[in-house]
Amino acid sequence: MTLRVARHTNDLGKLVNFYVNILGFERLGGFENHNNYDGAFIGKPDLGWHFEFTKSNDKANHTSDEDDAIVLYPETILEYNRLVINILNNNISFITAKNPYWNLEENGKMFLDPDGFRIIISPLKAK
C-alpha cells in the first residue's frame, strides 16, 4: 500500500523549498494546470508514502489544533542531528508541544512548516 498525504497551500514554492531544502526530501514529480491546480509530489523514492502539495486560485483554509502533527523518524542519529542543525540554520524555532511527551528532549523536537502545520522530528527509531 502507498500513502499520499495531500494538502492545499497558498505558496507552493515556499512549501516545496521547505520540505526539499530544509527537511531533505526530494521533488518526485509534479503537475501544472491540472484542472486549475498546480502540484508537487515530495518524498523519497524508496518510501511507501509521499506528500502532495497543491495550489489553485482557491485560498487554502487550514484548520488543525495543537495536537495535530506529522512525526518524522530519521533512520540514524546523524540524519536527526543534521535535520536539527539545518532547521536552526534556517532560523526556524522549535516550539513547545501541547502533548508533554514531545517536550522531552529524548523524544523529539516540534516546529512549524511554512503553512503553520506542526512537524516533529524524533530520534526514537534512529540507529
PDB file of C-alpha atoms in Angstrom:
ATOM      1  CA  MET A   1       0.000   0.000   0.000  1.00  0.00           C
ATOM      2  CA  THR A   2       1.165   3.518  -0.752  1.00  0.00           C
ATOM      3  CA  LEU A   3       0.178   6.544   1.298  1.00  0.00           C
ATOM      4  CA  ARG A   4      -0.183  10.049  -0.110  1.00  0.00           C
ATOM      5  CA  VAL A   5      -0.757  12.950   2.287  1.00  0.00           C
ATOM      6  CA  ALA A   6      -2.353  15.715   0.226  1.00  0.00           C
ATOM      7  CA  ARG A   7      -2.626  19.326   1.323  1.00  0.00           C
ATOM      8  CA  HIS A   8      -3.555  22.581  -0.362  1.00  0.00           C
ATOM      9  CA  THR A   9      -1.341  25.645   0.124  1.00  0.00           C
ATOM     10  CA  ASN A  10      -1.243  29.310  -0.819  1.00  0.00           C
ATOM     11  CA  ASP A  11       2.517  29.256  -1.542  1.00  0.00           C
ATOM     12  CA  LEU A  12       3.575  26.079  -3.329  1.00  0.00           C
ATOM     13  CA  GLY A  13       7.145  27.265  -3.971  1.00  0.00           C
ATOM     14  CA  LYS A  14       7.799  28.091  -0.339  1.00  0.00           C
ATOM     15  CA  LEU A  15       6.424  24.740   0.832  1.00  0.00           C
ATOM     16  CA  VAL A  16       8.420  22.755  -1.746  1.00  0.00           C
ATOM     17  CA  ASN A  17      11.589  24.637  -0.778  1.00  0.00           C
ATOM     18  CA  PHE A  18      10.981  23.888   2.912  1.00  0.00           C
ATOM     19  CA  TYR A  19      10.379  20.151   2.505  1.00  0.00           C
ATOM     20  CA  VAL A  20      13.188  19.673  -0.043  1.00  0.00           C
ATOM     21  CA  ASN A  21      15.949  22.048   1.092  1.00  0.00           C
ATOM     22  CA  ILE A  22      15.359  22.065   4.837  1.00  0.00           C
ATOM     23  CA  LEU A  23      13.902  18.631   5.600  1.00  0.00           C
ATOM     24  CA  GLY A  24      15.866  16.792   2.891  1.00  0.00           C
ATOM     25  CA  PHE A  25      13.052  15.231   0.881  1.00  0.00           C
ATOM     26  CA  GLU A  26      13.081  15.129  -2.923  1.00  0.00           C
ATOM     27  CA  ARG A  27      10.702  16.508  -5.511  1.00  0.00           C
ATOM     28  CA  LEU A  28       9.400  13.275  -7.034  1.00  0.00           C
ATOM     29  CA  GLY A  29       7.239  14.924  -9.662  1.00  0.00           C
ATOM     30  CA  GLY A  30       4.503  17.412 -10.127  1.00  0.00           C
ATOM     31  CA  PHE A  31       1.957  18.900 -12.454  1.00  0.00           C
ATOM     32  CA  GLU A  32       0.780  22.266 -13.764  1.00  0.00           C
ATOM     33  CA  ASN A  33      -2.707  23.458 -14.613  1.00  0.00           C
ATOM     34  CA  HIS A  34      -4.389  20.128 -13.970  1.00  0.00           C
ATOM     35  CA  ASN A  35      -7.999  21.340 -13.720  1.00  0.00           C
ATOM     36  CA  ASN A  36      -6.596  24.694 -12.482  1.00  0.00           C
ATOM     37  CA  TYR A  37      -4.322  23.040  -9.902  1.00  0.00           C
ATOM     38  CA  ASP A  38      -0.534  23.042  -9.755  1.00  0.00           C
ATOM     39  CA  GLY A  39       1.113  20.469  -7.559  1.00  0.00           C
ATOM     40  CA  ALA A  40       4.283  18.790  -6.381  1.00  0.00           C
ATOM     41  CA  PHE A  41       4.988  15.318  -5.023  1.00  0.00           C
ATOM     42  CA  ILE A  42       7.570  15.418  -2.227  1.00  0.00           C
ATOM     43  CA  GLY A  43       9.163  12.396  -0.551  1.00  0.00           C
ATOM     44  CA  LYS A  44      11.914   9.872  -1.158  1.00  0.00           C
ATOM     45  CA  PRO A  45      11.804   7.310  -3.963  1.00  0.00           C
ATOM     46  CA  ASP A  46      12.230   4.292  -1.694  1.00  0.00           C
ATOM     47  CA  LEU A  47       9.473   5.164   0.787  1.00  0.00           C
ATOM     48  CA  GLY A  48       5.905   3.876   0.530  1.00  0.00           C
ATOM     49  CA  TRP A  49       4.491   7.363   1.039  1.00  0.00           C
ATOM     50  CA  HIS A  50       4.828  10.975  -0.094  1.00  0.00           C
ATOM     51  CA  PHE A  51       3.341  14.413   0.311  1.00  0.00           C
ATOM     52  CA  GLU A  52       1.295  16.050  -2.420  1.00  0.00           C
ATOM     53  CA  PHE A  53       1.077  19.818  -2.126  1.00  0.00           C
ATOM     54  CA  THR A  54      -1.314  21.683  -4.411  1.00  0.00           C
ATOM     55  CA  LYS A  55      -2.113  25.303  -5.225  1.00  0.00           C
ATOM     56  CA  SER A  56      -5.075  26.750  -7.106  1.00  0.00           C
ATOM     57  CA  ASN A  57      -6.968  30.010  -7.309  1.00  0.00           C
ATOM     58  CA  ASP A  58      -8.902  28.932  -4.221  1.00  0.00           C
ATOM     59  CA  LYS A  59      -7.366  30.094  -0.966  1.00  0.00           C
ATOM     60  CA  ALA A  60      -6.248  27.311   1.378  1.00  0.00           C
ATOM     61  CA  ASN A  61      -8.309  27.193   4.569  1.00  0.00           C
ATOM     62  CA  HIS A  62      -6.242  25.310   7.107  1.00  0.00           C
ATOM     63  CA  THR A  63      -7.745  24.142  10.348  1.00  0.00           C
ATOM     64  CA  SER A  64      -5.929  21.995  12.839  1.00  0.00           C
ATOM     65  CA  ASP A  65      -5.358  22.021  16.560  1.00  0.00           C
ATOM     66  CA  GLU A  66      -2.287  21.822  18.751  1.00  0.00           C
ATOM     67  CA  ASP A  67      -2.379  18.018  18.909  1.00  0.00           C
ATOM     68  CA  ASP A  68      -2.225  17.569  15.126  1.00  0.00           C
ATOM     69  CA  ALA A  69       1.305  16.870  13.932  1.00  0.00           C
ATOM     70  CA  ILE A  70       3.337  14.941  11.409  1.00  0.00           C
ATOM     71  CA  VAL A  71       6.034  12.901  13.149  1.00  0.00           C
ATOM     72  CA  LEU A  72       9.186  12.086  11.182  1.00  0.00           C
ATOM     73  CA  TYR A  73      11.632   9.468  12.422  1.00  0.00           C
ATOM     74  CA  PRO A  74      15.080   9.823  10.805  1.00  0.00           C
ATOM     75  CA  GLU A  75      16.814   6.485  10.319  1.00  0.00           C
ATOM     76  CA  THR A  76      20.078   7.487  12.003  1.00  0.00           C
ATOM     77  CA  ILE A  77      21.179   9.832  14.773  1.00  0.00           C
ATOM     78  CA  LEU A  78      23.461  11.515  12.216  1.00  0.00           C
ATOM     79  CA  GLU A  79      20.438  12.263  10.000  1.00  0.00           C
ATOM     80  CA  TYR A  80      18.485  13.515  13.031  1.00  0.00           C
ATOM     81  CA  ASN A  81      21.348  15.815  14.098  1.00  0.00           C
ATOM     82  CA  ARG A  82      21.692  17.150  10.529  1.00  0.00           C
ATOM     83  CA  LEU A  83      17.983  17.996  10.491  1.00  0.00           C
ATOM     84  CA  VAL A  84      18.211  19.815  13.833  1.00  0.00           C
ATOM     85  CA  ILE A  85      21.190  21.861  12.614  1.00  0.00           C
ATOM     86  CA  ASN A  86      19.532  22.616   9.261  1.00  0.00           C
ATOM     87  CA  ILE A  87      16.326  23.749  10.967  1.00  0.00           C
ATOM     88  CA  LEU A  88      18.233  26.039  13.321  1.00  0.00           C
ATOM     89  CA  ASN A  89      20.459  27.356  10.496  1.00  0.00           C
ATOM     90  CA  ASN A  90      17.290  28.370   8.636  1.00  0.00           C
ATOM     91  CA  ASN A  91      16.059  30.390  11.629  1.00  0.00           C
ATOM     92  CA  ILE A  92      13.196  28.031  12.348  1.00  0.00           C
ATOM     93  CA  SER A  93      12.330  27.886  16.025  1.00  0.00           C
ATOM     94  CA  PHE A  94      11.384  24.787  17.918  1.00  0.00           C
ATOM     95  CA  ILE A  95       8.084  25.184  19.741  1.00  0.00           C
ATOM     96  CA  THR A  96       6.501  23.684  22.830  1.00  0.00           C
ATOM     97  CA  ALA A  97       4.103  20.852  22.082  1.00  0.00           C
ATOM     98  CA  LYS A  98       0.729  20.609  23.778  1.00  0.00           C
ATOM     99  CA  ASN A  99       1.407  16.901  24.386  1.00  0.00           C
ATOM    100  CA  PRO A 100       4.178  16.899  27.034  1.00  0.00           C
ATOM    101  CA  TYR A 101       5.611  13.646  25.654  1.00  0.00           C
ATOM    102  CA  TRP A 102       7.082  15.566  22.714  1.00  0.00           C
ATOM    103  CA  ASN A 103       8.682  18.153  25.001  1.00  0.00           C
ATOM    104  CA  LEU A 104      11.116  15.621  26.432  1.00  0.00           C
ATOM    105  CA  GLU A 105      14.456  16.205  24.697  1.00  0.00           C
ATOM    106  CA  GLU A 106      14.958  12.492  24.009  1.00  0.00           C
ATOM    107  CA  ASN A 107      11.548  12.126  22.312  1.00  0.00           C
ATOM    108  CA  GLY A 108      11.690  14.846  19.691  1.00  0.00           C
ATOM    109  CA  LYS A 109      11.501  18.480  18.655  1.00  0.00           C
ATOM    110  CA  MET A 110       8.468  20.299  17.248  1.00  0.00           C
ATOM    111  CA  PHE A 111       8.437  23.153  14.732  1.00  0.00           C
ATOM    112  CA  LEU A 112       6.086  24.658  12.155  1.00  0.00           C
ATOM    113  CA  ASP A 113       6.196  24.340   8.383  1.00  0.00           C
ATOM    114  CA  PRO A 114       5.536  27.475   6.266  1.00  0.00           C
ATOM    115  CA  ASP A 115       1.764  26.855   6.397  1.00  0.00           C
ATOM    116  CA  GLY A 116       1.790  26.607  10.201  1.00  0.00           C
ATOM    117  CA  PHE A 117       1.418  22.821  10.439  1.00  0.00           C
ATOM    118  CA  ARG A 118       3.259  21.122  13.285  1.00  0.00           C
ATOM    119  CA  ILE A 119       6.091  18.730  12.499  1.00  0.00           C
ATOM    120  CA  ILE A 120       8.030  16.647  14.999  1.00  0.00           C
ATOM    121  CA  ILE A 121      11.383  15.078  14.293  1.00  0.00           C
ATOM    122  CA  SER A 122      12.136  12.264  16.672  1.00  0.00           C
ATOM    123  CA  PRO A 123      15.331  10.299  17.300  1.00  0.00           C
ATOM    124  CA  LEU A 124      13.416   7.422  18.934  1.00  0.00           C
ATOM    125  CA  LYS A 125      13.789   4.999  15.979  1.00  0.00           C
ATOM    126  CA  ALA A 126      17.253   6.145  14.894  1.00  0.00           C
ATOM    127  CA  LYS A 127      20.162   3.765  14.897  1.00  0.00           C
TER     128      LYS A 127
END
